[in-house]
Amino acid sequence: MYDVVVIGAGPGGMTAALYTARSNLKTLLLERGIPGGQLNNTAEIENYTGFSSIMGPILATDMYEQVMKFGIEYDFGAVKEVVDRQSYKEVHAGNKIYRTRTVIIATGAEHRKLDVPGEAELNGRGVSYCAVCDGAFFKDEPIVVIGGGDSAVEEGNYLTQFANKVTIIHRRDELRAKKILQERAFQNEKINFVWDTVVERIEGKQSVEAVIVRNVKTGEVTRIATAGVFIYVGLLPNSEPFLNLGITDAEGWIITDETMATKIPGIFAIGDVRQTVLRQIATAVGDGAIAGDYAFKYIETLN
Ligand code: FAD
Ligand code: NAP
């Protein structure tokens, strides 16, 4: 029987595990991929206090090494279901069932697909969702980026170190991204914007050759030649395994109170998977600290 099973080893989950381990709670951190979560898909981070600039995968490794010093158990496993047995919970992953007094869900969110012809067919052959993973394949080639949020604009900026030209295609005439990221992109001579435009399909034989786009105001359809298409059109919650618990809103984001408790006693949720106003490393880490502390307080009430 564990005191705490943390599901997901992104910045939120790793921080929660750090806090519960330092409270001497028997802690298991379960992860279906590699530790770090979205940090592994992020190039440069400039808004996490204490680091003027750090690459996402480096911050991920640093966090992992720090948390592992506190004697937590770490296991590979994709959680399929959590069952509430009231005084304890069962966490089902693969063919294993872990019993625990509390669960902290830190499964984050995943990139949304564009859902256009060519996207799935050319995934990995020019279509990408990760600039830090794939950007270097496009040295001196043209790239298009789809989206108008922080991810599209920040990663678009990052891609200019490889590409000879980055075209950001956005469905409106105004960006959603933070002003500081917008200004940097507007000043970057390698970036140009195509406004009020949606992608109809992605074309290519062996690999991406072009995107066919439509201006939503004029209806004009044009072809933009490109070697790469980086898609950043938002996030979907990784909450499928928890839908049976009835703790999500209509879109699947997990509802918590300010102590990160869901409506089921002993089950907490943190970070990007939570219904929240800001999805950032700093907020995921803050949520993790709060959940770690309140998991400890909850366990004390059981004794
Ligand atoms: P995640 O980092 O998403 O981690 C969740 C983990 O849970 C993953 O490792 C996943 O594999 C695991 N998991 C999911 N489901 C299961 C399951 N069923 N079983 C087991 N494990 C599971 N924020 C900033 O503050 N600054 C930035 O510069 C910045 N840049 C970004 C750039 C991009 C391209 C993106 C996409 C995001 C960026 N963000 C940035 C946002 C930031 O990365 C996230 O807010 C943060 O990583 C959320 O942390 P998390 O721990 O909640 O979730
Ligand atoms: P986001 O903020 O939800 O933005 C998604 C963008 O994609 C929006 O501009 C949206 O257009 C567009 N879009 C959505 N569906 C589309 C579709 N079907 N076709 C075309 N365009 C579509 O998502 P995000 O940029 O990935 O950011 C996710 C979270 O991570 C945010 O909380 C963000 O703050 C955080 N993040 C932070 C940083 C940072 O702090 N530096 C960097 C990256 C990400 P509309 O604008 O018209 O809705």
Coordinates of C-alpha atoms and ligand atoms in Angstrom, one line a residue:
M1 CA 0.0 0.0 0.0
Y2 CA 1.4 3.4 -1.1
D3 CA 0.6 6.6 0.6
V4 CA 0.6 8.4 -2.7
V5 CA 0.6 7.4 -6.4
V6 CA 1.4 10.3 -8.7
I7 CA 0.3 9.7 -12.2
G8 CA 2.5 11.6 -14.8
A9 CA 6.1 12.8 -14.4
G10 CA 5.8 16.2 -15.9
P11 CA 6.9 19.3 -13.9
G12 CA 3.6 19.1 -11.9
G13 CA 3.9 15.4 -11.0
M14 CA 7.6 15.6 -10.2
T15 CA 7.0 18.5 -7.8
A16 CA 4.1 16.7 -6.1
A17 CA 6.3 13.6 -5.6
L18 CA 9.1 15.8 -4.2
Y19 CA 6.8 17.3 -1.6
T20 CA 5.2 14.0 -0.6
A21 CA 8.6 12.2 -0.4
R22 CA 9.9 15.0 1.8
S23 CA 6.9 14.5 4.1
N24 CA 8.0 10.8 4.4
L25 CA 5.0 9.5 2.5
K26 CA 5.6 6.3 0.6
T27 CA 5.4 7.6 -3.0
L28 CA 5.2 6.0 -6.4
L29 CA 5.6 8.1 -9.5
L30 CA 4.1 6.4 -12.6
E31 CA 4.9 7.6 -16.1
R32 CA 4.0 6.2 -19.5
G33 CA 6.8 7.9 -21.4
I34 CA 9.9 9.7 -20.3
P35 CA 10.1 12.0 -17.3
G36 CA 9.6 15.7 -18.1
G37 CA 6.2 15.7 -20.0
Q38 CA 5.8 18.7 -22.2
L39 CA 9.2 20.0 -21.2
N40 CA 10.6 17.4 -23.6
N41 CA 8.8 19.1 -26.5
T42 CA 9.8 22.6 -25.5
A43 CA 12.8 24.5 -26.8
E44 CA 13.9 27.5 -24.8
I45 CA 12.1 28.4 -21.6
E46 CA 12.5 32.0 -20.4
N47 CA 9.7 32.4 -17.9
Y48 CA 10.5 29.9 -15.2
T49 CA 12.0 31.9 -12.3
G50 CA 15.7 31.3 -11.6
F51 CA 16.5 30.4 -15.2
S52 CA 17.1 33.2 -17.6
S53 CA 17.0 30.7 -20.4
I54 CA 17.0 26.9 -20.2
M55 CA 16.2 24.2 -22.8
G56 CA 13.1 22.1 -21.9
P57 CA 14.8 18.7 -21.9
I58 CA 17.6 19.9 -19.7
L59 CA 15.1 21.3 -17.1
A60 CA 13.3 17.9 -17.3
T61 CA 16.5 16.0 -16.5
D62 CA 17.4 18.4 -13.6
M63 CA 13.9 18.0 -12.1
Y64 CA 14.0 14.2 -12.4
E65 CA 17.5 13.9 -10.8
Q66 CA 16.4 16.2 -7.9
V67 CA 13.2 14.3 -7.2
M68 CA 14.9 10.9 -7.3
K69 CA 17.3 11.9 -4.6
F70 CA 14.4 11.7 -2.1
G71 CA 13.9 8.0 -2.3
I72 CA 10.6 7.8 -4.3
E73 CA 9.7 4.7 -6.4
Y74 CA 9.5 5.4 -10.1
D75 CA 7.8 3.0 -12.5
F76 CA 6.9 2.9 -16.2
G77 CA 3.2 2.5 -16.7
A78 CA 0.3 3.8 -18.7
V79 CA -2.6 4.2 -16.3
K80 CA -5.8 2.9 -17.7
E81 CA -8.2 3.4 -14.7
V82 CA -8.4 4.6 -11.1
V83 CA -10.9 2.8 -8.9
D84 CA -12.1 4.5 -5.7
R85 CA -12.4 2.0 -2.8
Q86 CA -13.0 4.9 -0.4
S87 CA -10.4 4.2 2.3
Y88 CA -7.9 3.4 -0.5
K89 CA -7.7 3.6 -4.3
E90 CA -6.6 1.2 -7.0
V91 CA -4.5 2.4 -9.9
H92 CA -4.6 0.1 -12.9
A93 CA -1.6 0.3 -15.3
G94 CA -0.9 -2.5 -17.8
N95 CA -1.4 -5.7 -15.9
K96 CA -0.5 -4.2 -12.5
I97 CA -2.8 -2.8 -9.8
Y98 CA -1.3 -0.4 -7.3
R99 CA -3.1 0.2 -4.0
T100 CA -2.7 3.6 -2.5
R101 CA -4.3 6.0 0.1
T102 CA -4.1 9.0 -2.3
V103 CA -3.8 9.6 -6.0
I104 CA -2.4 12.8 -7.6
I105 CA -3.3 13.0 -11.3
A106 CA -0.7 15.0 -13.2
T107 CA -1.2 13.6 -16.7
G108 CA -1.1 17.0 -18.5
A109 CA -2.5 17.6 -22.0
E110 CA -1.6 16.7 -25.5
H111 CA -1.5 18.7 -28.7
R112 CA -4.7 18.9 -30.7
K113 CA -4.7 17.6 -34.3
L114 CA -5.6 19.8 -37.2
D115 CA -7.7 17.1 -38.7
V116 CA -7.0 17.8 -42.4
P117 CA -6.1 15.5 -45.2
G118 CA -2.4 14.7 -45.3
E119 CA -1.8 15.4 -41.6
A120 CA -1.8 11.8 -40.5
E121 CA -0.3 10.4 -43.7
L122 CA 2.7 12.8 -43.6
N123 CA 3.2 12.7 -39.8
G124 CA 6.9 12.2 -39.2
R125 CA 7.6 13.0 -42.8
G126 CA 7.4 16.8 -42.6
V127 CA 4.4 17.1 -40.3
S128 CA 5.5 17.7 -36.7
Y129 CA 4.2 18.8 -33.3
C130 CA 7.6 19.3 -31.7
A131 CA 10.1 22.0 -32.9
V132 CA 12.8 21.0 -30.5
C133 CA 12.6 17.4 -31.7
D134 CA 12.4 18.0 -35.4
G135 CA 13.4 21.5 -36.2
A136 CA 17.0 20.6 -37.1
F137 CA 15.8 18.4 -40.0
F138 CA 14.8 21.6 -41.9
K139 CA 18.1 23.4 -42.2
D140 CA 17.8 26.2 -44.9
E141 CA 14.3 25.0 -45.9
P142 CA 11.0 26.8 -45.6
I143 CA 8.6 25.8 -42.7
V144 CA 5.0 26.7 -42.0
V145 CA 3.6 26.9 -38.4
I146 CA -0.1 26.6 -37.8
G147 CA -1.7 28.4 -34.9
G148 CA -1.7 31.8 -33.1
G149 CA -1.1 31.0 -29.5
D150 CA 2.1 31.0 -27.3
S151 CA 3.3 27.7 -28.7
A152 CA 3.0 28.6 -32.4
V153 CA 4.7 31.9 -32.0
E154 CA 7.4 30.9 -29.6
E155 CA 8.3 27.7 -31.5
G156 CA 8.1 29.6 -34.7
N157 CA 10.8 32.0 -33.4
Y158 CA 12.9 29.0 -32.4
L159 CA 12.5 27.4 -35.8
T160 CA 14.1 30.4 -37.5
Q161 CA 17.5 29.2 -36.4
F162 CA 17.2 26.3 -38.8
A163 CA 14.7 27.3 -41.5
N164 CA 15.4 29.9 -44.2
K165 CA 11.8 31.2 -43.8
V166 CA 9.0 30.5 -41.3
T167 CA 5.4 31.3 -42.3
I168 CA 2.9 31.4 -39.4
I169 CA -0.6 30.7 -40.6
H170 CA -3.4 31.9 -38.3
R171 CA -7.1 31.6 -38.7
R172 CA -7.7 35.2 -37.4
D173 CA -6.0 38.6 -37.9
E174 CA -4.8 38.8 -34.3
L175 CA -2.6 36.5 -32.3
R176 CA -3.5 34.9 -29.0
A177 CA 0.2 34.7 -27.9
K178 CA 1.7 36.8 -25.2
K179 CA 2.7 40.3 -26.3
I180 CA 6.5 39.7 -25.7
L181 CA 6.4 36.7 -28.0
Q182 CA 4.4 38.6 -30.6
E183 CA 6.8 41.5 -30.6
R184 CA 9.8 39.1 -31.0
A185 CA 8.1 37.4 -34.0
F186 CA 7.2 40.7 -35.7
Q187 CA 10.8 41.8 -35.4
N188 CA 12.2 38.5 -36.8
E189 CA 13.0 39.0 -40.5
K190 CA 12.7 35.3 -41.2
I191 CA 9.0 35.2 -40.0
N192 CA 6.0 36.2 -42.1
F193 CA 2.4 35.9 -41.2
V194 CA -0.6 34.7 -43.2
W195 CA -3.7 36.0 -41.5
D196 CA -7.4 34.9 -41.6
T197 CA -6.3 31.6 -43.2
V198 CA -7.0 28.0 -42.5
V199 CA -5.2 24.9 -43.9
E200 CA -7.4 22.7 -46.2
R201 CA -4.9 20.0 -46.7
I202 CA -1.2 19.1 -46.6
E203 CA 0.3 17.7 -49.8
G204 CA 3.4 15.6 -50.5
K205 CA 4.5 12.3 -52.0
Q206 CA 7.4 11.0 -49.9
S207 CA 7.4 14.0 -47.6
V208 CA 5.6 17.4 -47.2
E209 CA 5.8 19.6 -50.3
A210 CA 3.0 22.2 -49.7
V211 CA 0.0 23.3 -47.7
I212 CA -3.2 24.3 -49.5
V213 CA -4.8 27.1 -47.6
R214 CA -8.0 29.2 -47.8
N215 CA -8.5 32.8 -46.7
V216 CA -11.6 32.7 -44.6
K217 CA -12.6 36.3 -45.5
T218 CA -12.1 36.2 -49.3
G219 CA -12.4 32.4 -49.9
E220 CA -9.3 32.5 -52.0
V221 CA -7.4 29.2 -52.1
T222 CA -3.6 29.2 -52.4
R223 CA -0.7 26.8 -52.3
I224 CA 2.3 27.5 -50.1
A225 CA 5.4 25.4 -50.8
T226 CA 7.0 24.1 -47.7
A227 CA 9.2 21.3 -46.4
G228 CA 7.8 21.2 -42.9
V229 CA 4.5 21.8 -41.1
F230 CA 4.5 22.4 -37.4
I231 CA 1.1 22.3 -35.8
Y232 CA 0.3 24.2 -32.6
V233 CA -3.5 24.5 -32.4
G234 CA -4.0 24.0 -28.7
L235 CA -4.4 21.2 -26.1
L236 CA -6.7 18.4 -25.2
P237 CA -6.7 17.0 -21.6
N238 CA -5.1 13.6 -20.9
S239 CA -8.1 12.6 -18.7
E240 CA -9.6 9.6 -20.5
P241 CA -8.6 7.1 -17.7
F242 CA -10.4 9.2 -15.1
L243 CA -13.7 9.9 -16.9
N244 CA -15.3 7.0 -14.9
L245 CA -14.7 9.0 -11.7
G246 CA -17.0 11.9 -12.8
I247 CA -14.5 14.5 -11.9
T248 CA -14.1 16.3 -15.2
D249 CA -16.0 19.2 -16.9
A250 CA -17.7 18.8 -20.3
E251 CA -14.4 19.2 -22.2
G252 CA -12.5 16.6 -20.0
W253 CA -10.5 19.1 -17.8
I254 CA -10.5 17.9 -14.1
I255 CA -12.2 20.1 -11.6
T256 CA -10.5 20.8 -8.3
D257 CA -10.7 23.2 -5.4
E258 CA -7.8 25.4 -4.4
T259 CA -6.2 22.6 -2.5
M260 CA -6.1 20.6 -5.8
A261 CA -8.7 18.1 -4.3
T262 CA -11.3 16.7 -6.7
K263 CA -14.7 15.9 -5.4
I264 CA -13.5 12.4 -4.5
P265 CA -11.7 12.4 -1.1
G266 CA -8.0 11.4 -1.6
I267 CA -7.9 12.1 -5.3
F268 CA -6.1 15.3 -6.4
A269 CA -5.3 16.7 -9.8
I270 CA -2.7 19.3 -10.8
G271 CA -1.1 21.1 -13.7
D272 CA -2.3 21.2 -17.3
V273 CA -5.0 18.4 -16.9
R274 CA -6.8 20.6 -14.4
Q275 CA -9.6 23.1 -15.3
T276 CA -7.4 26.2 -14.7
V277 CA -6.8 29.8 -15.9
L278 CA -3.1 29.4 -16.8
R279 CA -1.2 26.4 -18.1
Q280 CA 2.5 26.9 -17.4
I281 CA 5.5 25.2 -15.8
A282 CA 5.3 27.6 -12.9
T283 CA 1.6 26.9 -12.3
A284 CA 2.0 23.1 -12.7
V285 CA 4.9 23.2 -10.1
G286 CA 2.8 25.4 -7.8
D287 CA -0.2 23.0 -8.1
G288 CA 2.2 20.1 -7.3
A289 CA 3.4 21.7 -4.1
I290 CA -0.1 22.3 -2.9
A291 CA -1.3 18.8 -3.8
G292 CA 1.7 17.2 -2.1
D293 CA 1.0 19.2 1.1
Y294 CA -2.8 18.4 1.1
A295 CA -2.2 14.7 0.3
F296 CA -0.2 14.6 3.5
K297 CA -3.0 16.5 5.5
Y298 CA -5.6 14.1 4.0
I299 CA -3.6 11.0 5.1
E300 CA -3.3 12.4 8.6
T301 CA -7.2 12.4 8.8
L302 CA -7.2 8.7 8.0
N303 CA -5.0 7.7 11.0
Ligands
FAD1 P1 2.9 17.5 -18.7 O1 4.2 18.3 -18.8 O2 2.0 17.4 -19.9 O3 3.2 16.1 -18.1 C1 2.3 15.1 -18.0 C2 2.9 13.7 -18.0 O4 1.9 12.7 -17.7 C3 3.6 13.3 -19.3 O5 4.9 12.9 -19.1 C4 2.7 12.1 -19.8 O6 3.5 11.2 -20.5 C5 2.2 11.6 -18.5 N1 0.9 10.8 -18.7 C6 -0.2 11.2 -19.4 N2 -1.1 10.3 -19.3 C7 -0.6 9.2 -18.6 C8 -1.1 8.0 -18.2 N3 -2.4 7.6 -18.5 N4 -0.3 7.2 -17.4 C9 1.0 7.6 -17.1 N5 1.5 8.8 -17.4 C10 0.7 9.6 -18.2 N6 5.3 26.7 -20.2 C11 6.1 27.6 -19.6 O7 5.9 28.0 -18.5 N7 7.0 28.2 -20.4 C12 7.3 27.8 -21.7 O8 8.2 28.4 -22.3 C13 6.5 26.8 -22.2 N8 6.6 26.4 -23.5 C14 5.8 25.5 -24.0 C15 6.0 25.0 -25.4 C16 5.2 24.1 -25.9 C17 5.4 23.6 -27.3 C18 4.2 23.5 -25.1 C19 3.3 22.4 -25.7 C20 4.0 23.9 -23.8 C21 4.8 24.9 -23.3 N9 4.6 25.3 -22.0 C22 5.4 26.3 -21.4 C23 3.6 24.7 -21.1 C24 4.2 23.7 -20.1 O9 5.0 22.8 -20.8 C25 3.1 22.9 -19.4 O10 2.2 23.9 -18.8 C26 3.6 22.0 -18.3 O11 4.5 21.0 -18.9 C27 2.5 21.2 -17.6 O12 3.0 20.3 -16.7 P2 2.2 19.0 -16.2 O13 3.1 18.3 -15.3 O14 0.9 19.5 -15.8 O15 1.9 18.1 -17.5
NAP2 P1 -3.7 27.8 -27.3 O1 -3.3 28.9 -26.4 O2 -5.0 27.1 -27.0 O3 -3.7 28.4 -28.8 C1 -4.1 27.6 -29.9 C2 -4.1 28.4 -31.1 O4 -4.4 27.6 -32.2 C3 -5.0 29.6 -31.1 O5 -4.4 30.7 -31.7 C4 -6.2 29.1 -31.9 O6 -6.8 30.1 -32.7 C5 -5.5 28.1 -32.9 N1 -6.4 27.0 -33.3 C6 -7.2 26.2 -32.5 N2 -7.8 25.3 -33.3 C7 -7.5 25.5 -34.6 C8 -7.8 24.9 -35.8 N3 -8.6 23.8 -35.8 N4 -7.3 25.4 -36.9 C9 -6.5 26.5 -36.9 N5 -6.1 27.1 -35.8 C10 -6.6 26.6 -34.6 O7 -2.6 26.6 -27.3 P2 -1.0 26.7 -27.2 O8 -0.4 27.9 -28.0 O9 -0.5 25.3 -27.6 O10 -0.7 26.9 -25.7 C11 -1.2 26.0 -24.7 C12 -0.8 26.4 -23.3 O11 0.6 26.3 -23.1 C13 -1.2 27.8 -23.0 O12 -1.7 27.9 -21.7 C14 0.0 28.6 -23.2 O13 0.1 29.8 -22.4 C15 1.1 27.6 -22.7 N6 2.4 27.9 -23.4 C16 3.2 28.9 -22.8 C17 4.3 29.3 -23.4 C18 5.1 30.3 -22.7 O14 4.8 30.8 -21.6 N7 6.2 30.9 -23.3 C19 4.7 28.7 -24.6 C20 3.9 27.8 -25.2 C21 2.7 27.4 -24.5 P3 -7.7 31.2 -31.9 O15 -6.7 32.2 -31.3 O16 -8.5 31.8 -33.0 O17 -8.5 30.5 -30.9

